[in-house]
Amino acid sequence: MTPAPRSIDSRIRDVVQDHGRLSADLMELSENADLYEAGMTSHASVNLMLALENEFDVEFPDELLTRSVFSSIESIKRALLGLHLSDGIRNGGEGST
Amino acid sequence: MGGYQREPKIEYTAAAHLRGATVLTSLARLMAKLRVGIDIIEVDEVAESLGCFGDGYLHRVFSDAELDSADDVSPKDVAARFAAKEAAMKAMGDLDEPLDWRSIEVISTPEGRQLRLTGRAAESAYELGVRRWSISTSVTERYALAVVLAAGES
């Protein structure tokens, strides 16, 4: 039996958990919580960007390389959905638009 | 015979007062045109990034010119350069606009590391009135620290 696809939110959270270097507990942060306030440094945000690119097989264009894009789970998800993600990724998440 | 010498008497005159006021005014003008940024980063954090993302990390953060000028790309060297980039961003203030890390270059020269801005970073700095940059970096086994001074027109 094929396991159910993981949601975009869940995959983003896993990447943030692994690369965000947060001092706060990610599980207790809402989608709109400020990741920088939760302890993420600028350097960690670079790692987060690279890890997200690997996870979702995309490349963030220059216009999305702003502090605010990587400031929350929600803003990251919005940016990813704004990119041309494959149908497989879109179908895997409740965040499909 | 060497002995105590009296300090020369300072004459407080109107001319001296004016000179002092002029110096203070010039200093105030200079300070108004100075911006400062500082950053510190753990060397181990950079080592992890290099291990995890390798060339992908280097080429996303550093321009070809930077990598060509670099003596080495050890975690300590990379950490110092990254800290300088972040310190430069802080000196420019809280800009939330697309800013490519590669557009803030830390170039190695015979006189030491120098900051060179290109593209949108250069445009933002110019709009802020920044005309000259000065950087200083310091690295230990654990930390890399950078201080950046941005100066306006003199």
PDB file of C-alpha atoms in Angstrom:
ATOM      1  CA  MET A   1       0.000   0.000   0.000  1.00  0.00           C
ATOM      2  CA  THR A   2       1.425   3.366  -1.037  1.00  0.00           C
ATOM      3  CA  PRO A   3       1.792   5.773   1.841  1.00  0.00           C
ATOM      4  CA  ALA A   4      -0.239   8.947   1.614  1.00  0.00           C
ATOM      5  CA  PRO A   5       1.716  11.897   0.214  1.00  0.00           C
ATOM      6  CA  ARG A   6       2.942  14.312   2.839  1.00  0.00           C
ATOM      7  CA  SER A   7       1.490  17.779   2.815  1.00  0.00           C
ATOM      8  CA  ILE A   8       3.504  20.802   1.704  1.00  0.00           C
ATOM      9  CA  ASP A   9       3.198  22.191   5.216  1.00  0.00           C
ATOM     10  CA  SER A  10       4.625  19.039   6.709  1.00  0.00           C
ATOM     11  CA  ARG A  11       7.530  18.971   4.268  1.00  0.00           C
ATOM     12  CA  ILE A  12       8.311  22.651   4.866  1.00  0.00           C
ATOM     13  CA  ARG A  13       8.224  22.087   8.619  1.00  0.00           C
ATOM     14  CA  ASP A  14      10.640  19.185   8.307  1.00  0.00           C
ATOM     15  CA  VAL A  15      13.075  21.318   6.297  1.00  0.00           C
ATOM     16  CA  VAL A  16      12.768  24.191   8.768  1.00  0.00           C
ATOM     17  CA  GLN A  17      13.341  21.740  11.610  1.00  0.00           C
ATOM     18  CA  ASP A  18      16.521  20.431   9.982  1.00  0.00           C
ATOM     19  CA  HIS A  19      17.992  23.712   8.725  1.00  0.00           C
ATOM     20  CA  GLY A  20      16.319  26.650  10.486  1.00  0.00           C
ATOM     21  CA  ARG A  21      18.382  26.366  13.676  1.00  0.00           C
ATOM     22  CA  LEU A  22      15.478  27.696  15.684  1.00  0.00           C
ATOM     23  CA  SER A  23      15.814  28.276  19.382  1.00  0.00           C
ATOM     24  CA  ALA A  24      12.054  27.888  19.788  1.00  0.00           C
ATOM     25  CA  ASP A  25      10.112  24.649  19.438  1.00  0.00           C
ATOM     26  CA  LEU A  26       8.924  24.463  15.846  1.00  0.00           C
ATOM     27  CA  MET A  27       5.935  22.303  16.783  1.00  0.00           C
ATOM     28  CA  GLU A  28       4.589  25.136  18.886  1.00  0.00           C
ATOM     29  CA  LEU A  29       4.948  27.734  16.156  1.00  0.00           C
ATOM     30  CA  SER A  30       1.977  28.696  14.038  1.00  0.00           C
ATOM     31  CA  GLU A  31       2.162  28.983  10.272  1.00  0.00           C
ATOM     32  CA  ASN A  32       2.519  32.730  10.560  1.00  0.00           C
ATOM     33  CA  ALA A  33       5.039  32.790  13.399  1.00  0.00           C
ATOM     34  CA  ASP A  34       8.169  34.798  12.615  1.00  0.00           C
ATOM     35  CA  LEU A  35      11.026  32.339  12.150  1.00  0.00           C
ATOM     36  CA  TYR A  36      13.639  35.066  12.664  1.00  0.00           C
ATOM     37  CA  GLU A  37      12.096  35.898  16.023  1.00  0.00           C
ATOM     38  CA  ALA A  38      12.198  32.167  16.751  1.00  0.00           C
ATOM     39  CA  GLY A  39      15.973  32.253  16.397  1.00  0.00           C
ATOM     40  CA  MET A  40      16.685  31.751  12.709  1.00  0.00           C
ATOM     41  CA  THR A  41      19.759  33.649  11.550  1.00  0.00           C
ATOM     42  CA  SER A  42      20.399  35.037   8.081  1.00  0.00           C
ATOM     43  CA  HIS A  43      22.914  32.288   7.500  1.00  0.00           C
ATOM     44  CA  ALA A  44      20.382  29.659   8.513  1.00  0.00           C
ATOM     45  CA  SER A  45      17.917  31.199   6.068  1.00  0.00           C
ATOM     46  CA  VAL A  46      20.405  30.549   3.266  1.00  0.00           C
ATOM     47  CA  ASN A  47      20.587  26.897   4.295  1.00  0.00           C
ATOM     48  CA  LEU A  48      16.811  26.808   4.508  1.00  0.00           C
ATOM     49  CA  MET A  49      16.519  28.193   0.985  1.00  0.00           C
ATOM     50  CA  LEU A  50      18.961  25.615  -0.407  1.00  0.00           C
ATOM     51  CA  ALA A  51      17.259  22.767   1.443  1.00  0.00           C
ATOM     52  CA  LEU A  52      13.819  23.860   0.214  1.00  0.00           C
ATOM     53  CA  GLU A  53      15.148  23.943  -3.333  1.00  0.00           C
ATOM     54  CA  ASN A  54      16.392  20.383  -2.919  1.00  0.00           C
ATOM     55  CA  GLU A  55      13.200  19.178  -1.258  1.00  0.00           C
ATOM     56  CA  PHE A  56      10.830  20.672  -3.845  1.00  0.00           C
ATOM     57  CA  ASP A  57      13.172  20.552  -6.836  1.00  0.00           C
ATOM     58  CA  VAL A  58      12.786  24.251  -7.571  1.00  0.00           C
ATOM     59  CA  GLU A  59      15.070  27.265  -7.683  1.00  0.00           C
ATOM     60  CA  PHE A  60      14.063  30.481  -5.976  1.00  0.00           C
ATOM     61  CA  PRO A  61      14.435  33.332  -8.475  1.00  0.00           C
ATOM     62  CA  ASP A  62      16.211  36.523  -7.418  1.00  0.00           C
ATOM     63  CA  GLU A  63      12.951  38.401  -6.828  1.00  0.00           C
ATOM     64  CA  LEU A  64      12.005  35.926  -4.098  1.00  0.00           C
ATOM     65  CA  LEU A  65      15.301  36.252  -2.241  1.00  0.00           C
ATOM     66  CA  THR A  66      13.913  38.583   0.382  1.00  0.00           C
ATOM     67  CA  ARG A  67      13.938  38.330   4.135  1.00  0.00           C
ATOM     68  CA  SER A  68      10.143  38.232   4.288  1.00  0.00           C
ATOM     69  CA  VAL A  69       9.793  35.214   1.958  1.00  0.00           C
ATOM     70  CA  PHE A  70      11.616  33.009   4.464  1.00  0.00           C
ATOM     71  CA  SER A  71      10.133  34.611   7.555  1.00  0.00           C
ATOM     72  CA  SER A  72       7.321  32.090   8.189  1.00  0.00           C
ATOM     73  CA  ILE A  73       5.971  28.697   7.172  1.00  0.00           C
ATOM     74  CA  GLU A  74       3.069  30.452   5.472  1.00  0.00           C
ATOM     75  CA  SER A  75       5.232  32.845   3.446  1.00  0.00           C
ATOM     76  CA  ILE A  76       7.480  29.981   2.358  1.00  0.00           C
ATOM     77  CA  LYS A  77       4.454  27.961   1.266  1.00  0.00           C
ATOM     78  CA  ARG A  78       3.063  30.939  -0.634  1.00  0.00           C
ATOM     79  CA  ALA A  79       6.374  31.385  -2.445  1.00  0.00           C
ATOM     80  CA  LEU A  80       6.620  27.701  -3.313  1.00  0.00           C
ATOM     81  CA  LEU A  81       3.072  27.595  -4.606  1.00  0.00           C
ATOM     82  CA  GLY A  82       3.824  30.675  -6.650  1.00  0.00           C
ATOM     83  CA  LEU A  83       6.582  28.815  -8.404  1.00  0.00           C
ATOM     84  CA  HIS A  84       5.749  26.286 -11.040  1.00  0.00           C
ATOM     85  CA  LEU A  85       5.652  23.258  -8.825  1.00  0.00           C
ATOM     86  CA  SER A  86       4.961  19.908 -10.398  1.00  0.00           C
ATOM     87  CA  ASP A  87       1.474  18.465 -10.128  1.00  0.00           C
ATOM     88  CA  GLY A  88       2.811  15.752  -7.864  1.00  0.00           C
ATOM     89  CA  ILE A  89       3.867  18.316  -5.274  1.00  0.00           C
ATOM     90  CA  ARG A  90       0.675  20.319  -5.587  1.00  0.00           C
ATOM     91  CA  ASN A  91      -1.469  17.224  -5.186  1.00  0.00           C
ATOM     92  CA  GLY A  92       0.478  16.236  -2.127  1.00  0.00           C
ATOM     93  CA  GLY A  93      -0.656  19.149  -0.032  1.00  0.00           C
ATOM     94  CA  GLU A  94      -3.788  20.597   1.376  1.00  0.00           C
ATOM     95  CA  GLY A  95      -2.296  23.937   0.458  1.00  0.00           C
ATOM     96  CA  SER A  96      -3.023  23.415  -3.246  1.00  0.00           C
ATOM     97  CA  THR A  97      -4.547  26.458  -4.792  1.00  0.00           C
TER      98      THR A  97
ATOM     99  CA  MET B   1      68.194  67.903  35.083  1.00  0.00           C
ATOM    100  CA  GLY B   2      64.999  66.150  34.165  1.00  0.00           C
ATOM    101  CA  GLY B   3      62.149  67.214  36.298  1.00  0.00           C
ATOM    102  CA  TYR B   4      58.591  68.135  36.315  1.00  0.00           C
ATOM    103  CA  GLN B   5      57.597  70.408  33.512  1.00  0.00           C
ATOM    104  CA  ARG B   6      54.537  72.521  33.727  1.00  0.00           C
ATOM    105  CA  GLU B   7      51.838  71.934  31.173  1.00  0.00           C
ATOM    106  CA  PRO B   8      51.748  74.760  28.673  1.00  0.00           C
ATOM    107  CA  LYS B   9      49.053  77.178  29.592  1.00  0.00           C
ATOM    108  CA  ILE B  10      46.021  76.898  27.370  1.00  0.00           C
ATOM    109  CA  GLU B  11      44.741  80.226  26.308  1.00  0.00           C
ATOM    110  CA  TYR B  12      41.005  80.167  25.921  1.00  0.00           C
ATOM    111  CA  THR B  13      40.317  82.654  23.244  1.00  0.00           C
ATOM    112  CA  ALA B  14      37.442  83.356  20.905  1.00  0.00           C
ATOM    113  CA  ALA B  15      39.546  81.959  18.056  1.00  0.00           C
ATOM    114  CA  ALA B  16      40.095  78.676  19.927  1.00  0.00           C
ATOM    115  CA  HIS B  17      36.383  78.472  20.659  1.00  0.00           C
ATOM    116  CA  LEU B  18      35.562  78.897  16.988  1.00  0.00           C
ATOM    117  CA  ARG B  19      38.098  76.251  15.987  1.00  0.00           C
ATOM    118  CA  GLY B  20      36.583  73.836  18.488  1.00  0.00           C
ATOM    119  CA  ALA B  21      33.092  74.528  17.236  1.00  0.00           C
ATOM    120  CA  THR B  22      34.224  73.945  13.660  1.00  0.00           C
ATOM    121  CA  VAL B  23      35.790  70.615  14.570  1.00  0.00           C
ATOM    122  CA  LEU B  24      32.631  69.510  16.375  1.00  0.00           C
ATOM    123  CA  THR B  25      30.452  70.538  13.448  1.00  0.00           C
ATOM    124  CA  SER B  26      32.664  68.622  11.018  1.00  0.00           C
ATOM    125  CA  LEU B  27      32.597  65.597  13.316  1.00  0.00           C
ATOM    126  CA  ALA B  28      28.806  65.747  13.570  1.00  0.00           C
ATOM    127  CA  ARG B  29      28.518  65.927   9.771  1.00  0.00           C
ATOM    128  CA  LEU B  30      30.863  62.969   9.422  1.00  0.00           C
ATOM    129  CA  MET B  31      28.935  60.923  11.995  1.00  0.00           C
ATOM    130  CA  ALA B  32      25.684  61.710  10.202  1.00  0.00           C
ATOM    131  CA  LYS B  33      27.109  60.110   7.078  1.00  0.00           C
ATOM    132  CA  LEU B  34      28.428  56.991   8.771  1.00  0.00           C
ATOM    133  CA  ARG B  35      26.600  53.705   8.997  1.00  0.00           C
ATOM    134  CA  VAL B  36      27.865  50.659  10.824  1.00  0.00           C
ATOM    135  CA  GLY B  37      27.020  46.980  10.654  1.00  0.00           C
ATOM    136  CA  ILE B  38      28.297  44.036  12.639  1.00  0.00           C
ATOM    137  CA  ASP B  39      27.806  40.285  12.439  1.00  0.00           C
ATOM    138  CA  ILE B  40      29.090  37.175  14.144  1.00  0.00           C
ATOM    139  CA  ILE B  41      28.730  33.605  12.963  1.00  0.00           C
ATOM    140  CA  GLU B  42      29.782  30.204  14.218  1.00  0.00           C
ATOM    141  CA  VAL B  43      32.463  28.575  12.072  1.00  0.00           C
ATOM    142  CA  ASP B  44      30.913  25.146  12.681  1.00  0.00           C
ATOM    143  CA  GLU B  45      27.628  26.349  11.208  1.00  0.00           C
ATOM    144  CA  VAL B  46      29.403  27.251   7.975  1.00  0.00           C
ATOM    145  CA  ALA B  47      31.301  23.956   7.992  1.00  0.00           C
ATOM    146  CA  GLU B  48      27.962  22.136   8.173  1.00  0.00           C
ATOM    147  CA  SER B  49      26.614  24.144   5.247  1.00  0.00           C
ATOM    148  CA  LEU B  50      29.674  23.358   3.154  1.00  0.00           C
ATOM    149  CA  GLY B  51      29.340  19.698   4.042  1.00  0.00           C
ATOM    150  CA  CYS B  52      25.609  19.628   3.318  1.00  0.00           C
ATOM    151  CA  PHE B  53      25.367  21.758   0.182  1.00  0.00           C
ATOM    152  CA  GLY B  54      28.964  21.978  -1.080  1.00  0.00           C
ATOM    153  CA  ASP B  55      29.434  23.966  -4.276  1.00  0.00           C
ATOM    154  CA  GLY B  56      25.702  24.746  -4.341  1.00  0.00           C
ATOM    155  CA  TYR B  57      26.183  26.783  -1.177  1.00  0.00           C
ATOM    156  CA  LEU B  58      29.361  28.487  -2.379  1.00  0.00           C
ATOM    157  CA  HIS B  59      27.945  29.499  -5.745  1.00  0.00           C
ATOM    158  CA  ARG B  60      24.686  30.752  -4.248  1.00  0.00           C
ATOM    159  CA  VAL B  61      26.418  32.958  -1.717  1.00  0.00           C
ATOM    160  CA  PHE B  62      29.630  34.018  -3.455  1.00  0.00           C
ATOM    161  CA  SER B  63      30.249  35.485  -6.907  1.00  0.00           C
ATOM    162  CA  ASP B  64      32.815  34.039  -9.278  1.00  0.00           C
ATOM    163  CA  ALA B  65      35.007  37.095  -8.628  1.00  0.00           C
ATOM    164  CA  GLU B  66      34.947  36.416  -4.896  1.00  0.00           C
ATOM    165  CA  LEU B  67      35.745  32.754  -5.292  1.00  0.00           C
ATOM    166  CA  ASP B  68      38.546  33.577  -7.759  1.00  0.00           C
ATOM    167  CA  SER B  69      40.075  36.075  -5.330  1.00  0.00           C
ATOM    168  CA  ALA B  70      39.752  33.834  -2.283  1.00  0.00           C
ATOM    169  CA  ASP B  71      42.939  32.364  -0.877  1.00  0.00           C
ATOM    170  CA  ASP B  72      40.945  29.378   0.278  1.00  0.00           C
ATOM    171  CA  VAL B  73      37.381  28.344   0.983  1.00  0.00           C
ATOM    172  CA  SER B  74      37.905  26.889   4.426  1.00  0.00           C
ATOM    173  CA  PRO B  75      34.984  27.188   6.854  1.00  0.00           C
ATOM    174  CA  LYS B  76      36.840  29.950   8.729  1.00  0.00           C
ATOM    175  CA  ASP B  77      37.464  31.970   5.570  1.00  0.00           C
ATOM    176  CA  VAL B  78      33.930  31.484   4.287  1.00  0.00           C
ATOM    177  CA  ALA B  79      32.482  32.382   7.703  1.00  0.00           C
ATOM    178  CA  ALA B  80      34.448  35.649   7.790  1.00  0.00           C
ATOM    179  CA  ARG B  81      33.271  36.571   4.314  1.00  0.00           C
ATOM    180  CA  PHE B  82      29.661  35.724   5.105  1.00  0.00           C
ATOM    181  CA  ALA B  83      29.810  37.791   8.281  1.00  0.00           C
ATOM    182  CA  ALA B  84      31.112  40.731   6.243  1.00  0.00           C
ATOM    183  CA  LYS B  85      28.228  40.411   3.784  1.00  0.00           C
ATOM    184  CA  GLU B  86      25.669  40.303   6.580  1.00  0.00           C
ATOM    185  CA  ALA B  87      27.340  43.225   8.353  1.00  0.00           C
ATOM    186  CA  ALA B  88      27.129  45.233   5.119  1.00  0.00           C
ATOM    187  CA  MET B  89      23.428  44.426   4.863  1.00  0.00           C
ATOM    188  CA  LYS B  90      22.934  45.588   8.439  1.00  0.00           C
ATOM    189  CA  ALA B  91      24.807  48.803   7.678  1.00  0.00           C
ATOM    190  CA  MET B  92      22.305  49.465   4.911  1.00  0.00           C
ATOM    191  CA  GLY B  93      19.400  48.992   7.285  1.00  0.00           C
ATOM    192  CA  ASP B  94      16.413  46.699   7.240  1.00  0.00           C
ATOM    193  CA  LEU B  95      15.880  46.402   3.508  1.00  0.00           C
ATOM    194  CA  ASP B  96      13.219  43.919   2.544  1.00  0.00           C
ATOM    195  CA  GLU B  97      13.949  43.850  -1.114  1.00  0.00           C
ATOM    196  CA  PRO B  98      15.428  41.120  -3.245  1.00  0.00           C
ATOM    197  CA  LEU B  99      19.107  41.092  -2.514  1.00  0.00           C
ATOM    198  CA  ASP B 100      21.398  38.528  -4.017  1.00  0.00           C
ATOM    199  CA  TRP B 101      24.134  37.551  -1.576  1.00  0.00           C
ATOM    200  CA  ARG B 102      26.511  37.537  -4.541  1.00  0.00           C
ATOM    201  CA  SER B 103      25.902  41.230  -5.130  1.00  0.00           C
ATOM    202  CA  ILE B 104      27.783  42.060  -1.923  1.00  0.00           C
ATOM    203  CA  GLU B 105      31.260  40.878  -2.778  1.00  0.00           C
ATOM    204  CA  VAL B 106      34.140  40.454  -0.336  1.00  0.00           C
ATOM    205  CA  ILE B 107      37.183  40.593  -2.553  1.00  0.00           C
ATOM    206  CA  SER B 108      40.687  39.672  -1.417  1.00  0.00           C
ATOM    207  CA  THR B 109      43.301  42.220  -2.467  1.00  0.00           C
ATOM    208  CA  PRO B 110      46.957  42.757  -1.507  1.00  0.00           C
ATOM    209  CA  GLU B 111      45.683  45.468   0.881  1.00  0.00           C
ATOM    210  CA  GLY B 112      43.253  43.073   2.532  1.00  0.00           C
ATOM    211  CA  ARG B 113      39.598  42.251   2.075  1.00  0.00           C
ATOM    212  CA  GLN B 114      37.499  44.903   0.406  1.00  0.00           C
ATOM    213  CA  LEU B 115      33.802  45.254  -0.116  1.00  0.00           C
ATOM    214  CA  ARG B 116      32.409  45.701  -3.624  1.00  0.00           C
ATOM    215  CA  LEU B 117      28.719  46.028  -4.364  1.00  0.00           C
ATOM    216  CA  THR B 118      27.102  45.253  -7.666  1.00  0.00           C
ATOM    217  CA  GLY B 119      23.594  45.211  -9.101  1.00  0.00           C
ATOM    218  CA  ARG B 120      20.679  46.031  -6.822  1.00  0.00           C
ATOM    219  CA  ALA B 121      22.863  46.150  -3.711  1.00  0.00           C
ATOM    220  CA  ALA B 122      24.996  48.857  -5.312  1.00  0.00           C
ATOM    221  CA  GLU B 123      21.878  50.803  -6.303  1.00  0.00           C
ATOM    222  CA  SER B 124      20.428  50.576  -2.778  1.00  0.00           C
ATOM    223  CA  ALA B 125      23.702  51.705  -1.216  1.00  0.00           C
ATOM    224  CA  TYR B 126      23.939  54.652  -3.606  1.00  0.00           C
ATOM    225  CA  GLU B 127      20.378  55.714  -2.818  1.00  0.00           C
ATOM    226  CA  LEU B 128      21.266  55.617   0.882  1.00  0.00           C
ATOM    227  CA  GLY B 129      24.193  57.938   0.182  1.00  0.00           C
ATOM    228  CA  VAL B 130      26.914  55.361   0.815  1.00  0.00           C
ATOM    229  CA  ARG B 131      30.011  56.057  -1.240  1.00  0.00           C
ATOM    230  CA  ARG B 132      32.776  54.168   0.555  1.00  0.00           C
ATOM    231  CA  TRP B 133      33.031  50.959   2.525  1.00  0.00           C
ATOM    232  CA  SER B 134      35.515  49.694   5.046  1.00  0.00           C
ATOM    233  CA  ILE B 135      35.519  46.212   6.543  1.00  0.00           C
ATOM    234  CA  SER B 136      37.351  44.440   9.309  1.00  0.00           C
ATOM    235  CA  THR B 137      37.073  40.736  10.067  1.00  0.00           C
ATOM    236  CA  SER B 138      38.325  38.578  12.883  1.00  0.00           C
ATOM    237  CA  VAL B 139      38.218  34.793  13.151  1.00  0.00           C
ATOM    238  CA  THR B 140      38.827  32.295  15.920  1.00  0.00           C
ATOM    239  CA  GLU B 141      38.386  28.539  15.838  1.00  0.00           C
ATOM    240  CA  ARG B 142      34.747  28.998  16.840  1.00  0.00           C
ATOM    241  CA  TYR B 143      33.582  32.377  15.609  1.00  0.00           C
ATOM    242  CA  ALA B 144      33.969  34.793  12.713  1.00  0.00           C
ATOM    243  CA  LEU B 145      33.118  38.425  13.258  1.00  0.00           C
ATOM    244  CA  ALA B 146      32.924  41.332  10.862  1.00  0.00           C
ATOM    245  CA  VAL B 147      32.427  45.047  11.252  1.00  0.00           C
ATOM    246  CA  VAL B 148      31.517  47.188   8.273  1.00  0.00           C
ATOM    247  CA  LEU B 149      31.596  50.964   8.033  1.00  0.00           C
ATOM    248  CA  ALA B 150      29.671  52.679   5.287  1.00  0.00           C
ATOM    249  CA  ALA B 151      30.556  56.307   4.667  1.00  0.00           C
ATOM    250  CA  GLY B 152      28.804  59.004   2.679  1.00  0.00           C
ATOM    251  CA  GLU B 153      30.399  61.697   0.596  1.00  0.00           C
ATOM    252  CA  SER B 154      32.989  63.723   2.466  1.00  0.00           C
TER     253      SER B 154
END
